[in-house]
Coordinates of C-alpha atoms in Angstrom, one line a residue:
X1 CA 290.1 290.8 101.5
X2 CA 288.2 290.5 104.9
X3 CA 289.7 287.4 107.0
X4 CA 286.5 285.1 107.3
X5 CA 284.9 286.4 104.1
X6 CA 284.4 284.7 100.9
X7 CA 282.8 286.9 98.3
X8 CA 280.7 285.5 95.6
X9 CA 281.6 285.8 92.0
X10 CA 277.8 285.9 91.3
X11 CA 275.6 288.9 92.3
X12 CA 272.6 288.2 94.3
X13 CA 269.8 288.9 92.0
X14 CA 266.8 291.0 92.8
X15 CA 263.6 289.8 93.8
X16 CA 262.1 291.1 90.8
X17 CA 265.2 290.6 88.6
X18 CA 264.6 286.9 89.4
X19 CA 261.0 287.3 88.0
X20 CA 262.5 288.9 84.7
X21 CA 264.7 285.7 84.4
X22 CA 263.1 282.9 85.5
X23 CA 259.1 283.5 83.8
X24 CA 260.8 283.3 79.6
X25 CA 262.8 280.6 80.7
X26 CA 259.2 278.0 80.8
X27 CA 258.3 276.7 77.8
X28 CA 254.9 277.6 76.4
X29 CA 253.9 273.6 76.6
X30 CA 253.9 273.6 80.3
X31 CA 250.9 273.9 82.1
X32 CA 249.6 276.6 84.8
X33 CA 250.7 273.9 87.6
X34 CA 254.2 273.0 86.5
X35 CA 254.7 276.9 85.7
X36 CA 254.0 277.8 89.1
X37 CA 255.7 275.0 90.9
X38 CA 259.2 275.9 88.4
X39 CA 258.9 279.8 89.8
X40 CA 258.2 278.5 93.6
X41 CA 261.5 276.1 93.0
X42 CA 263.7 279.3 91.7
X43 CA 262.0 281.8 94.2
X44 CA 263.5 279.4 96.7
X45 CA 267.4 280.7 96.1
X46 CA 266.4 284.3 97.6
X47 CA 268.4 284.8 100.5
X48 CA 266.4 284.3 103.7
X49 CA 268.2 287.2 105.0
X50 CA 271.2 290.0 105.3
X51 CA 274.8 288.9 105.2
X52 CA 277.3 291.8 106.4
X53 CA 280.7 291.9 108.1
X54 CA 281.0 287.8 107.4
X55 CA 278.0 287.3 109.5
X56 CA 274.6 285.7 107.7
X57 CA 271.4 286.8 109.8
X58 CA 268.3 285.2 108.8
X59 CA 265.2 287.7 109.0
X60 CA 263.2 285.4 111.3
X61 CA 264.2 282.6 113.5
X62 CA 265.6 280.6 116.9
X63 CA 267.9 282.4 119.2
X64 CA 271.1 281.2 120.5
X65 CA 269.3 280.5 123.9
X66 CA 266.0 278.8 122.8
X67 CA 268.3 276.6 120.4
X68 CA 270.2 275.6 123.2
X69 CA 267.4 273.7 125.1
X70 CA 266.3 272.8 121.5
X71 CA 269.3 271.1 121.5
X72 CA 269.2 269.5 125.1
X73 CA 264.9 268.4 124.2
X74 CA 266.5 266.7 121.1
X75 CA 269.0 264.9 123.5
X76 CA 267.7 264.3 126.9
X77 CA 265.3 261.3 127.3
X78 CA 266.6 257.9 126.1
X79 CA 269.6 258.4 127.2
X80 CA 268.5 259.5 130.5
X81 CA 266.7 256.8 131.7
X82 CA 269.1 254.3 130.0
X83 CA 272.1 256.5 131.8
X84 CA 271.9 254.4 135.3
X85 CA 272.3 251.2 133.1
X86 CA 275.6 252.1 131.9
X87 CA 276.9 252.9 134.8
X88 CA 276.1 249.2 136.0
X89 CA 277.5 248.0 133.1
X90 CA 280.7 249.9 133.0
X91 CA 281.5 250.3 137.0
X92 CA 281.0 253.5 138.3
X93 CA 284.5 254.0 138.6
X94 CA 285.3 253.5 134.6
X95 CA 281.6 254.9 133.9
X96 CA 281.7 258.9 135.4
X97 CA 284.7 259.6 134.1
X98 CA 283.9 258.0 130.5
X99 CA 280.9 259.9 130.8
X100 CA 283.1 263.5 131.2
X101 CA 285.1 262.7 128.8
X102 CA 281.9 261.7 126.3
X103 CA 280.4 264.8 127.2
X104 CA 283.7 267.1 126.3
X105 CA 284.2 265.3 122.9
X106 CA 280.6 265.6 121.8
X107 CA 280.4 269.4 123.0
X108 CA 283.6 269.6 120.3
X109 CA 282.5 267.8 117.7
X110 CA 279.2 270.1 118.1
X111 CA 280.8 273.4 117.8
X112 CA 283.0 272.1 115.2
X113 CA 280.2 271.1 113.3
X114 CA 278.2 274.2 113.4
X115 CA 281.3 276.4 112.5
X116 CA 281.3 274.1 109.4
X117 CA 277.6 274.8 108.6
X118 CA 278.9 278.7 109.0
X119 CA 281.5 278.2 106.5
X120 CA 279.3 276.6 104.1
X121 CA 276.9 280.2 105.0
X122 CA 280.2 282.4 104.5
X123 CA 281.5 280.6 101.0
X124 CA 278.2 279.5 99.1
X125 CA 275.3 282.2 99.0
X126 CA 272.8 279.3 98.3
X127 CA 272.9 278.1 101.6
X128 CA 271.6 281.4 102.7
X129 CA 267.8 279.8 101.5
X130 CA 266.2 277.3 102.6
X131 CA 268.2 274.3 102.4
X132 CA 266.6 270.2 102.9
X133 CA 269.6 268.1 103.3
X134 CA 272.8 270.5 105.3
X135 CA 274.5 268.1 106.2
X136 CA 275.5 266.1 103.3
X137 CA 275.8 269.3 101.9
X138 CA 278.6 270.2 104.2
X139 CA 279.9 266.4 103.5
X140 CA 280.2 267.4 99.8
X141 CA 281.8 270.5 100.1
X142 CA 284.3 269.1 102.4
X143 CA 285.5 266.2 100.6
X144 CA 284.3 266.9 96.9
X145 CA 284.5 267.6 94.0
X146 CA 288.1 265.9 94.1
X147 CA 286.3 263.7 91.7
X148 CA 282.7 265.4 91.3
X149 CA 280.6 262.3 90.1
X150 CA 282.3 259.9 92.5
X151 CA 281.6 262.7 95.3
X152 CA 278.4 263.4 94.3
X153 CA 277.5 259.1 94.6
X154 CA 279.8 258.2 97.3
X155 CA 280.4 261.5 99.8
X156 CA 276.9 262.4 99.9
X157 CA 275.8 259.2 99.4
X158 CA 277.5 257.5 102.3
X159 CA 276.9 260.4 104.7
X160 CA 273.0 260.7 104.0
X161 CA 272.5 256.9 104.4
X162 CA 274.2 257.3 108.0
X163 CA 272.1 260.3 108.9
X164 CA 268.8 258.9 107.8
X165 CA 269.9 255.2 109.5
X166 CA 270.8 257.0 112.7
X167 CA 267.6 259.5 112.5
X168 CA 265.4 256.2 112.0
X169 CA 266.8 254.1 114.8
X170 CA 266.2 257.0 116.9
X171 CA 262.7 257.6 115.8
X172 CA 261.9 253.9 116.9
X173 CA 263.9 254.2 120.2
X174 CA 261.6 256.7 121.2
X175 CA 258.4 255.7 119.7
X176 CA 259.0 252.2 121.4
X177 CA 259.4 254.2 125.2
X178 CA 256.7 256.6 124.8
X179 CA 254.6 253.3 124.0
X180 CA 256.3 251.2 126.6
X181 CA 255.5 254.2 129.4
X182 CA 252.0 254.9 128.3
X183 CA 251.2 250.7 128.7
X184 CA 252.9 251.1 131.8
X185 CA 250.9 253.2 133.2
X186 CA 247.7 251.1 131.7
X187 CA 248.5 248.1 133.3
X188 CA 249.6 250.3 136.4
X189 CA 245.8 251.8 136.7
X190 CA 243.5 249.6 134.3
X191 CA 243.4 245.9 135.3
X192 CA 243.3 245.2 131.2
X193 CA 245.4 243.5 128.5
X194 CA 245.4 245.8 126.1
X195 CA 248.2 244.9 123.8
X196 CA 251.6 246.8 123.3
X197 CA 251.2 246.8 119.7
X198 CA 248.3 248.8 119.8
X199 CA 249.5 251.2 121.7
X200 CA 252.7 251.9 119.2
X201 CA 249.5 252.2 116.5
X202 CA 247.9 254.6 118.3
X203 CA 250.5 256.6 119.6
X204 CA 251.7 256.8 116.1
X205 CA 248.1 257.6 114.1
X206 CA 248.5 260.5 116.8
X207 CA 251.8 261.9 115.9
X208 CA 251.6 261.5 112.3
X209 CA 249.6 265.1 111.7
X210 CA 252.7 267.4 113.6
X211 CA 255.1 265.8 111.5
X212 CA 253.5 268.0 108.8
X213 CA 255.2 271.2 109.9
X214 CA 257.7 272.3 107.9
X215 CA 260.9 272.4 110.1
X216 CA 262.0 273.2 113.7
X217 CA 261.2 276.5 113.5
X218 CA 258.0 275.7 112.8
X219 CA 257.4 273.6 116.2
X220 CA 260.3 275.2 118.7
X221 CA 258.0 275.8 121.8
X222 CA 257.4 272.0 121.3
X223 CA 260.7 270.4 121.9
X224 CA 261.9 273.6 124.4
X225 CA 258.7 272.3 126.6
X226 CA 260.1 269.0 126.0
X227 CA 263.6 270.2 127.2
X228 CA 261.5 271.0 131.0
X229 CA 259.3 267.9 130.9
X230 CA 262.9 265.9 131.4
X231 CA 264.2 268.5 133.9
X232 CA 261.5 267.7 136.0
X233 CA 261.7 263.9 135.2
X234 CA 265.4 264.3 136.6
X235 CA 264.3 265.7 140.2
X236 CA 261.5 262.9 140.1
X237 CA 264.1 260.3 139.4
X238 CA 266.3 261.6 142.1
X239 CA 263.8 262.0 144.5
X240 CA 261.9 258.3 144.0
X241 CA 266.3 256.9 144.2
X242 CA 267.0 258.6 147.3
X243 CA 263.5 257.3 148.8
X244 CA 264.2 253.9 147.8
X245 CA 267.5 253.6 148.7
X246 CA 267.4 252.8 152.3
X247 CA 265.6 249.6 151.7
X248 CA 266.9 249.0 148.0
X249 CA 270.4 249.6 149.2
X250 CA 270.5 246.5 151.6
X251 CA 269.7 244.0 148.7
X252 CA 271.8 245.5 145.9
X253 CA 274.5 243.9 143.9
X254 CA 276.6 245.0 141.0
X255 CA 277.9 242.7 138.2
X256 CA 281.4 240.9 137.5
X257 CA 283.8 242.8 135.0
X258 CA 282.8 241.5 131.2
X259 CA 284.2 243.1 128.3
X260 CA 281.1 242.6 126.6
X261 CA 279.6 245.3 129.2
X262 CA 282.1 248.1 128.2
X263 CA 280.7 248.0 124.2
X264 CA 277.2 247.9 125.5
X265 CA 277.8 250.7 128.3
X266 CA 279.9 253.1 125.8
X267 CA 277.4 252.1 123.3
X268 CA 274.4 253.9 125.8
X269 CA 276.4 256.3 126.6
X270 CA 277.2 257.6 123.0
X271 CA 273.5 257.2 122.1
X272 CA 272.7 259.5 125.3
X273 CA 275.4 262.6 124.0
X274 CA 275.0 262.1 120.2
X275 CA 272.4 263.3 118.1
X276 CA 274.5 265.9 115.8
X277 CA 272.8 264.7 112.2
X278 CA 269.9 266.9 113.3
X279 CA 271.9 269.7 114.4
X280 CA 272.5 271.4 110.9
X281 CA 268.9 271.6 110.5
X282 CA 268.6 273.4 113.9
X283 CA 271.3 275.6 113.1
X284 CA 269.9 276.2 109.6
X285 CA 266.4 278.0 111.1
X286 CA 268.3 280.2 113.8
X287 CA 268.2 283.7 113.3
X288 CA 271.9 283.9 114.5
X289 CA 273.6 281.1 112.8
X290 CA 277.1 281.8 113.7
X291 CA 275.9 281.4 117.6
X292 CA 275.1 277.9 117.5
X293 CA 278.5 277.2 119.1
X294 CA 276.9 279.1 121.8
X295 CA 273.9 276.7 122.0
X296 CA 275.4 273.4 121.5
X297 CA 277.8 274.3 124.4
X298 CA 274.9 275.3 126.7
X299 CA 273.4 272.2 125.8
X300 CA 276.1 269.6 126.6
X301 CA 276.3 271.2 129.8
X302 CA 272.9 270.9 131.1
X303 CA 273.1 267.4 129.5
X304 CA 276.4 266.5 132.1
X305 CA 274.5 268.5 134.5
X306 CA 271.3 265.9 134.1
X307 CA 272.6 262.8 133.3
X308 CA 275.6 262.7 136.2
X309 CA 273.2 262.6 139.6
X310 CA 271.0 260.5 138.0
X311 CA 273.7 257.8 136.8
X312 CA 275.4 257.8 140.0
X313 CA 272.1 258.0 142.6
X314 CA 270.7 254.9 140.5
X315 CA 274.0 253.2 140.4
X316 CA 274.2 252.8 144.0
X317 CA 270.3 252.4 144.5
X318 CA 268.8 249.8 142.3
X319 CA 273.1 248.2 141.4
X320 CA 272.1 245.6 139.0
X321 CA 268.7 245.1 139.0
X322 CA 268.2 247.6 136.5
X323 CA 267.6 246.8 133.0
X324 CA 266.7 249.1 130.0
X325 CA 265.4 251.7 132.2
X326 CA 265.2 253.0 135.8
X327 CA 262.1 254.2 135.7
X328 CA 260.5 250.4 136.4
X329 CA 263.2 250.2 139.3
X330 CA 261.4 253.1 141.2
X331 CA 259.4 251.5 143.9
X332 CA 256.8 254.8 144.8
X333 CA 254.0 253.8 142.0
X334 CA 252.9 257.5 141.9
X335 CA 256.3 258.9 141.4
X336 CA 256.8 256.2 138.7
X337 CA 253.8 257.0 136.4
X338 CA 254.4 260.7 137.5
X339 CA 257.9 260.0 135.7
X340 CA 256.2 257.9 133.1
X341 CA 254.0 260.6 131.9
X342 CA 257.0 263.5 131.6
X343 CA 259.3 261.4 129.8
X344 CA 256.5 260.2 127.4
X345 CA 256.1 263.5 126.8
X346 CA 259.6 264.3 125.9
X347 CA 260.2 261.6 123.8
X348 CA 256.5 262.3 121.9
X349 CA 257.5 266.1 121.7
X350 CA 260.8 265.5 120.6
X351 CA 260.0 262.8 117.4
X352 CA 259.1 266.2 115.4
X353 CA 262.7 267.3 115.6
X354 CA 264.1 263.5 115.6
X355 CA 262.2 263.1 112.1
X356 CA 262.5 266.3 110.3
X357 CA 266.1 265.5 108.7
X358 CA 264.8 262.2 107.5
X359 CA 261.2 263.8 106.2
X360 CA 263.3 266.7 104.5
X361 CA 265.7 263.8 102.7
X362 CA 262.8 262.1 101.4
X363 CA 261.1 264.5 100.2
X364 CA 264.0 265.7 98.4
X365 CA 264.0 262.5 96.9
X366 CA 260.7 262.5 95.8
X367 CA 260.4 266.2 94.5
X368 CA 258.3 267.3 96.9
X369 CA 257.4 271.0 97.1
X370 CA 258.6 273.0 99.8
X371 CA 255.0 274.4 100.5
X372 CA 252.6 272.5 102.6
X373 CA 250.4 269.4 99.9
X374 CA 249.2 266.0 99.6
X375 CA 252.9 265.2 98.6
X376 CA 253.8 266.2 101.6
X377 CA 251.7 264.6 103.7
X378 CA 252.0 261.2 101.9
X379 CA 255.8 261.1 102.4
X380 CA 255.6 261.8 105.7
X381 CA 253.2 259.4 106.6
X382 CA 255.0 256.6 104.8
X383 CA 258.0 257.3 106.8
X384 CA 256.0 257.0 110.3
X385 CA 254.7 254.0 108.6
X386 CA 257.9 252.6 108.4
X387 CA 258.7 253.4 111.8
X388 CA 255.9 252.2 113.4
X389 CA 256.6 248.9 111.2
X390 CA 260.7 248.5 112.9
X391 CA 259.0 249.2 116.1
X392 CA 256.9 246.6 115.9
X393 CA 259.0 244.3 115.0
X394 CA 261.9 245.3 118.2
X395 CA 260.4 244.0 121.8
X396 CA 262.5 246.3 123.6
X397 CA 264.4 249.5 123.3
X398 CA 267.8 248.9 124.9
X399 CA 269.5 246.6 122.4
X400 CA 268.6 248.9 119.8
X401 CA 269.8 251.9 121.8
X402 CA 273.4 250.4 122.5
X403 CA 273.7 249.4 118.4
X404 CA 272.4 252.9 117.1
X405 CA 275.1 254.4 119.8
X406 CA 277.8 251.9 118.2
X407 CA 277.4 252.7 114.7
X408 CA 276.0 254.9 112.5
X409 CA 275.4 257.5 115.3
X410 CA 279.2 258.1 116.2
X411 CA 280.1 258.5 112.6
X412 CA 277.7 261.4 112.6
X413 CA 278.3 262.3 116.3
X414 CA 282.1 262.2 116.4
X415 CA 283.7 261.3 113.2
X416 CA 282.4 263.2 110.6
X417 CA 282.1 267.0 112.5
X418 CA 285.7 266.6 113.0
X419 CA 286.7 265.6 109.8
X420 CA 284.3 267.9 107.5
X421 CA 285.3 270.9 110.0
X422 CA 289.0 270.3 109.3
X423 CA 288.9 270.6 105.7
X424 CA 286.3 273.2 105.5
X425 CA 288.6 275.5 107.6
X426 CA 291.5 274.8 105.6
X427 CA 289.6 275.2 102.6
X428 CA 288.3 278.6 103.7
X429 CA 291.7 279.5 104.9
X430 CA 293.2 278.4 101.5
X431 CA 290.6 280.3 99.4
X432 CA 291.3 283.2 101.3
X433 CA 295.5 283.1 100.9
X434 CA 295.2 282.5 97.1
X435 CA 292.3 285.4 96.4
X436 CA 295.0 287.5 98.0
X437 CA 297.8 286.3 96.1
X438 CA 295.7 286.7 93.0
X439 CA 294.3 289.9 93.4
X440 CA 290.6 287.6 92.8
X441 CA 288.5 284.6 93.4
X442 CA 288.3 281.8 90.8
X443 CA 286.5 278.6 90.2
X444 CA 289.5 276.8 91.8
X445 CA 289.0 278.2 94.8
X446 CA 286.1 276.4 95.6
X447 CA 287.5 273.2 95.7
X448 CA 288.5 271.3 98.6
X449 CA 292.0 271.2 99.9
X450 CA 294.0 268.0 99.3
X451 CA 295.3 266.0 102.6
X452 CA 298.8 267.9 102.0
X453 CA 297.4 271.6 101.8
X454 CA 294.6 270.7 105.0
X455 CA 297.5 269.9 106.8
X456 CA 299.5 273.4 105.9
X457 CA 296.5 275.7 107.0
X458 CA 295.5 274.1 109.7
X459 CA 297.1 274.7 113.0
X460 CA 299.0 271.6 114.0
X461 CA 297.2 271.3 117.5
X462 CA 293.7 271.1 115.6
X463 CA 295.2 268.5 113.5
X464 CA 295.9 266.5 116.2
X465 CA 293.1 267.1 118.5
X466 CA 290.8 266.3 115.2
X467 CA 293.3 263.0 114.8
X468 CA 292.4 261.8 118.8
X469 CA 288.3 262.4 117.9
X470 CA 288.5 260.2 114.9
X471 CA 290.4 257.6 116.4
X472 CA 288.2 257.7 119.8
X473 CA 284.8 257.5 117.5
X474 CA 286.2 254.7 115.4
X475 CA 287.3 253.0 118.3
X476 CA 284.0 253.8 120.0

């Protein structure tokens, strides 16, 4: 048996043998409707593409380098205006470093999360379709079925409710800047008091009709252009810093050491690194799934690339007079609103991508079809509804940036890549030694490895590299 292969026990059926199968299967007392939306439903299990050599390519989708500054558009923004903050509030001293090391253990956990998702690609022919929720599906072949029905509630359960928490807090982070930026730039130009909330109701009615698309492959050139709009946000900030930093400089002070400080600085700076509960769905509509490591790896380093000039230049510009973001700390009006407008941009661009794992969930939820309908469009709306509802009720963005990079978001960030990628290894590694012992596959193979048997397939130095992550995202 090929190392890195697991062969089916099922045959892929035909297109046409699907037909064959699936048409006598509806009872004669369903109507046209429900006939045609039971054959869309099965249709959905063809294949999406070829699968050769261990290797899944999907006939159409993202390459490795276009998914990488996906990956970076889905990122950047937030966390780079909030970056010069933490600094401040963890000394730049403790803050750089803290930052490297942030940046090295989320570029980890993000290759080890997408050699999961190819596992799952590798083992289990129906993830070779199109597939809502890939993350808790990863989560459940992982962990479960040690028990099936306690997996099924609790595994799934638990790991879906973080991804959706951490997807929503995210969604509101950036709705509330892209709102905050664009009454900025009102006030800055209109002598008016045109209220914030408005502006979060506009801005929203807006955005509400791109959320339609189906998934990221569907709205790629979006977040890519979003991925430029902050790289030229990065040479504005640096630029308006430098200018301001003879006079700024003269005035500038930096806070006394608080404990409290650390939690809120580490909590930015996980916030700015961690958005991995959308990264399955990325992977999932490349053409070249197995080279996501490629393009999370690309993407962490332009991140570290962005974020480190920026932190330290506004660090020893504007000290502690910054506050949620450095963008209102930029004294050159037409460099701020210049700023203003790009990362507005971003973040706007980027809620497609931010909301498509939470739209996809719901609608699995509610049975919604996978082709474009009112169903759709309702769910969809009533989650940007709810968004717009938690913005309205947060004044400001930072505190709710430092508790979304404090909780749920490291669990999907750091804790859960690591711990799902060690078993699924094991488990692939275990399937593979017994099918050769055996001569064959069997049911039991699919199972997940116990504690005892991860810990014999797994090479001892990912054991305990895996061991440090968990510990550093609990502790996080």
């Amino acid at each position: 048996m090929t190392v890195g292969v697991y062969r089916s026990r099922n045959p892929t059926l035909s297109s046409t043998e699907k037909n064959q199968v699936s048409i006598p299967s509806i009872s004669n007392g369903i109507d046209s409707n429900e006939k045609k939306e039971i054959i869309d439903e099965h249709s959905q299990h063809e294949e999406d593409g070829i699968f050769q050599n261990g290797i899944f390519i999907r006939h159409r989708g993202l390459n490795w380098f276009v998914t990488g500054l996906f990956v970076v558009g889905e990122l950047a923004g937030g966390g780079l205006v909030a970056i010069p903050t933490a600094m401040v509030q963890l000394g730049i001293y403790v803050g750089l470093p803290l930052a490297l090391v942030m940046n090295v253990i989320f570029m980890i956990t993000g290759f080890m999360l997408g050699v999961a998702w190819n596992v799952l690609l590798r083992r289990w022919p129906q993830y070779r379709s199109h597939c809502r929720k890939p993350y808790p599906e990863i989560a459940y072949r992982a962990l479960g079925p040690v028990c099936r029905l306690i997996v099924t509630i609790f595994c799934r359960l638990i790991v879906t409710i973080c991804i959706d928490v951490t997807q929503f807090g995210i969604a509101v982070v950036y709705l509330l800047l892209s709102a905050k930026n664009i009454h900025d730039a009102l006030k800055s130009f209109v002598d008016t008091n045109f209220s914030f909330c408005y502006v979060i109701l506009i801005l929203a009615a807006c955005l509400t009709p791109v959320l339609f698309l189906k998934s990221p492959q569907d709205f790629w050139w979006a977040v890519v252009f979003a991925m430029f709009t902050t790289s030229a946000a990065v040479i504005l900030i640096l630029t308006g810093a430098l200018m301001d930093n003879s006079e700024c400089h003269k005035e500038i002070n930096f806070p006394k050491f608080k404990l409290t400080n650390i939690f809120l600085g580490m909590g930015t700076l996980l916030f700015a690194y961690g958005g991995h509960s959308a990264f399955p769905t990325i992977q999932h509509d490349m053409k070249m799934p197995h080279q996501f490591t490629r393009s999370s790896t690309l993407a962490f380093i332009i991140l570290f690339i962005m974020y480190t000039p920026v932190g330290i230049i506004g660090y020893y510009t504007y000290g502690d007079s910054l506050h949620d973001s450095v963008i209102n700390s930029i004294q050159t009006q037409g460099i701020q609103q210049a700023i203003n407008l790009l990362i507005t941009v971003h973040c706007i661009l980027t809620l497609t991508i931010v909301f498509s794992p939470l739209n996809q969930d719901m609608e699995e939820i509610f049975k919604v079809p996978q082709k474009f309908g009112p169903r759709r469009v309702i769910v969809r709306t009533g989650m940007m509804v709810a968004v717009v509802f938690a913005a309205e009720s947060v004044p400001t963005f930072g505190p709710l940036l430092d508790l979304m990079g404090g909780s749920t978001l490291t669990l999907t960030s750091v804790v859960f890549p690591a711990l799902f990628y060690i078993f699924l290894t094991a488990g692939e590694k275990k399937a593979e030694h017994m099918a050769q012992i055996r001569g064959y596959s069997t049911e039991e193979d699919e199972e997940p490895p116990t504690f005892k048997e991860m810990l014999k397939y797994s090479d001892k130095k990912v054991v305990l590299l895996v061991a440090l992550i968990i510990v550093f995202g609990v502790c996080g």
